[in-house]
Short mmCIF file of N, CA and C in Angstrom, two decimals:
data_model
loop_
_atom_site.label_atom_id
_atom_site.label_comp_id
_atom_site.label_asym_id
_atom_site.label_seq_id
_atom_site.Cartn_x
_atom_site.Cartn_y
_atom_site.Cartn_z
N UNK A 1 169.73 93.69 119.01
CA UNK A 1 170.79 93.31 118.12
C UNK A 1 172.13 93.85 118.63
N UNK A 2 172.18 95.09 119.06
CA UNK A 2 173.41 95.61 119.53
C UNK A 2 173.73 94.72 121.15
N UNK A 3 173.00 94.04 121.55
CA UNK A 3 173.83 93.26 122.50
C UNK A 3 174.15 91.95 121.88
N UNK A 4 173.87 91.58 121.55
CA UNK A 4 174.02 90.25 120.85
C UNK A 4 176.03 90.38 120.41
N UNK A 5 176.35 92.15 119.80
CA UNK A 5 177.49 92.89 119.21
C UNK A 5 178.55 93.03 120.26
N UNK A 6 177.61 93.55 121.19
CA UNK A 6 178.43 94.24 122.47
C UNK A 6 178.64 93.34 123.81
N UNK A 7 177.74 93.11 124.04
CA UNK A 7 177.34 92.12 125.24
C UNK A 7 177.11 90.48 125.13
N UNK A 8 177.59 89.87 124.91
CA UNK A 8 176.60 88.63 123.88
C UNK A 8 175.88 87.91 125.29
N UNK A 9 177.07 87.75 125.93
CA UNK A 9 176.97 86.59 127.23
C UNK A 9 176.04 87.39 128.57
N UNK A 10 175.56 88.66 128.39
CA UNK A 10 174.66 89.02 128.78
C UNK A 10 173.41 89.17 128.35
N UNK A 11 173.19 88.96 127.13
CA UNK A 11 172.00 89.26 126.86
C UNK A 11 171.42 88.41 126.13
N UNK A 12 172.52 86.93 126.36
CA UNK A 12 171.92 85.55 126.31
C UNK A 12 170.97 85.56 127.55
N UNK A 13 172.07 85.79 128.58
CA UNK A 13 171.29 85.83 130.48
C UNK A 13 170.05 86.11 130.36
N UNK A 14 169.88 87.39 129.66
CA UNK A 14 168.83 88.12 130.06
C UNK A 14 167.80 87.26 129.64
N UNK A 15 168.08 86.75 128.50
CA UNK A 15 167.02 86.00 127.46
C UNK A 15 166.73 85.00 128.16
N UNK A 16 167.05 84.27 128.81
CA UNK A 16 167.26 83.14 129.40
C UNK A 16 166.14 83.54 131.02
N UNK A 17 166.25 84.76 131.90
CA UNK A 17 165.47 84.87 132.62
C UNK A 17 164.68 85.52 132.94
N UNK A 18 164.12 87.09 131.38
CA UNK A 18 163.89 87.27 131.38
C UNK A 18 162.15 87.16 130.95
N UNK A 19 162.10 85.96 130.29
CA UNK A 19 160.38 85.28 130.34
C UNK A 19 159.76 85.65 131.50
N UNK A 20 160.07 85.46 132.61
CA UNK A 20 159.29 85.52 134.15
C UNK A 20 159.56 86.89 134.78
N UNK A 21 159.79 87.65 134.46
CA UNK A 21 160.30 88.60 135.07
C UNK A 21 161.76 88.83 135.82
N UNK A 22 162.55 89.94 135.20
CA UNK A 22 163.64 89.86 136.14
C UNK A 22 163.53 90.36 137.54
N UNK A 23 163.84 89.57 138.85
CA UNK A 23 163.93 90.10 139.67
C UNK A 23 164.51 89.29 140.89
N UNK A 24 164.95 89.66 142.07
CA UNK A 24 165.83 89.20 143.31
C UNK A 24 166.87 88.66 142.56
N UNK A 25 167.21 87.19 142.64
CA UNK A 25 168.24 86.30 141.92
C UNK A 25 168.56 86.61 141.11
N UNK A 26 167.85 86.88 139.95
CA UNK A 26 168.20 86.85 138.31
C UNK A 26 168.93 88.46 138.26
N UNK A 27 168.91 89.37 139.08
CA UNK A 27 169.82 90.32 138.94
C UNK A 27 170.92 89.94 138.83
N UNK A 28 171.66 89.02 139.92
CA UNK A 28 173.09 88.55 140.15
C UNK A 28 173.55 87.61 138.75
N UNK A 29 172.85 87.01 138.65
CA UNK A 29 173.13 86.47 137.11
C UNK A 29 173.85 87.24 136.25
N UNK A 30 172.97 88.35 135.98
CA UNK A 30 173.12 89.27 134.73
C UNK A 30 174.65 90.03 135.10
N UNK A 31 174.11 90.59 136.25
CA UNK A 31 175.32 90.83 136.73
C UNK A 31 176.82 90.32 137.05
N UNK A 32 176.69 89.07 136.79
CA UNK A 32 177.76 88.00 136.76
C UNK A 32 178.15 88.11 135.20
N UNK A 33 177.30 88.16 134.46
CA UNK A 33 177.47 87.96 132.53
C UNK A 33 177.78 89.46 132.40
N UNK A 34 177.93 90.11 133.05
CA UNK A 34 178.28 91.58 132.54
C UNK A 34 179.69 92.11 133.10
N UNK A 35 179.87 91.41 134.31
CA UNK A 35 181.58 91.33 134.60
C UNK A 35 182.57 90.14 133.88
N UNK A 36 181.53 89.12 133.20
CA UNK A 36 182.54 88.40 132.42
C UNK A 36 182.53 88.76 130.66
N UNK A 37 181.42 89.76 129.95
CA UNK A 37 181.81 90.32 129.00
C UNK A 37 182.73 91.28 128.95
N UNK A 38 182.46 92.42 130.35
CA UNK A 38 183.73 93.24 130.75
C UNK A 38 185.19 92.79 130.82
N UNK A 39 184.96 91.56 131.18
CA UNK A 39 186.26 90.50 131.62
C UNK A 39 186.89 90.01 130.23
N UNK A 40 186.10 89.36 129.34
CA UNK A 40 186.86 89.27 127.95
C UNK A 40 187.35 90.30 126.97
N UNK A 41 187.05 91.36 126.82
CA UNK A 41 187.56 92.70 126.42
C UNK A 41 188.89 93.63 127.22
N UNK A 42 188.68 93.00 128.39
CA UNK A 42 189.89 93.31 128.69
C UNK A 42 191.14 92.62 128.81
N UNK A 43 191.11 91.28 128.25
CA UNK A 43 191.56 89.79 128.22
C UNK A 43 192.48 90.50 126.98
N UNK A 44 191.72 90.40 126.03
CA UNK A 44 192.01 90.91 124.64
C UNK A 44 193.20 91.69 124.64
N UNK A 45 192.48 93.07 125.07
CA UNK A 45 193.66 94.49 125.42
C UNK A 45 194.88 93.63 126.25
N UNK A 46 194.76 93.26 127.48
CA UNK A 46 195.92 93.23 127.93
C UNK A 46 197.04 91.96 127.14
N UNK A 47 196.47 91.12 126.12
CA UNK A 47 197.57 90.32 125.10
C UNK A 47 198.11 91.06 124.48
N UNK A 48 197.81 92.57 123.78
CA UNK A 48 198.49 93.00 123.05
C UNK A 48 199.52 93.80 123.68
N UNK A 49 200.08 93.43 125.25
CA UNK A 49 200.74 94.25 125.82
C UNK A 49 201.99 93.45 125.86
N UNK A 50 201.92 91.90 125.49
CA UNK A 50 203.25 90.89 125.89
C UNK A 50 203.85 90.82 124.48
N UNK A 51 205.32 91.61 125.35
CA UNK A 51 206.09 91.44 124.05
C UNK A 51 206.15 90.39 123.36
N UNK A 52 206.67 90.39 122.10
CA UNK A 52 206.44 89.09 120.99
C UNK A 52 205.38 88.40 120.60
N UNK A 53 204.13 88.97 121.28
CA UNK A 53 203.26 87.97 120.81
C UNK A 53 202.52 88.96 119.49
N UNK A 54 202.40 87.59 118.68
CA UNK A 54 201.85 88.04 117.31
C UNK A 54 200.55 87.61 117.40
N UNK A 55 199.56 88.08 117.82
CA UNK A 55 197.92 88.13 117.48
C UNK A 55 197.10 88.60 116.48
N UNK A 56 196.24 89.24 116.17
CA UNK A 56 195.25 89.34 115.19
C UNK A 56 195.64 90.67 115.45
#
C-alpha cells in the first residue's frame, strides 16, 4: 500500500513483472519507474520556485 502512496509508477512495474520472477531485463524497467517517480517529485518542487506562479 505504501507504494502505491510513494512510488505508484514503480510498483505498478513491479506488478506488472513481477509474476515470473524479477530478473536480467526487468531490473532496468523498475529502475526506469523509479527515476521517473524520483523525476515527478522533483517536477513539483522545482514549480514552486518560478516567480508568479500560483499553484496548489
Amino acid at each position: 500500500m505504501l507504494g502505491l502512496i510513494f512510488l505508484p509508477w514503480t510498483t505498478l512495474m513491479y506488478v506488472l513483472v513481477a509474476p515470473g520472477g524479477v530478473n536480467g531485463f526487468d531490473w532496468i524497467w523498475l529502475a526506469l519507474m523509479l527515476i521517473g517517480d524520483l523525476a515527478s517529485y522533483g517536477g513539483g518542487i522545482g514549480r514552486k520556485q518560478i516567480p508568479g506562479y500560483e499553484g496548489y
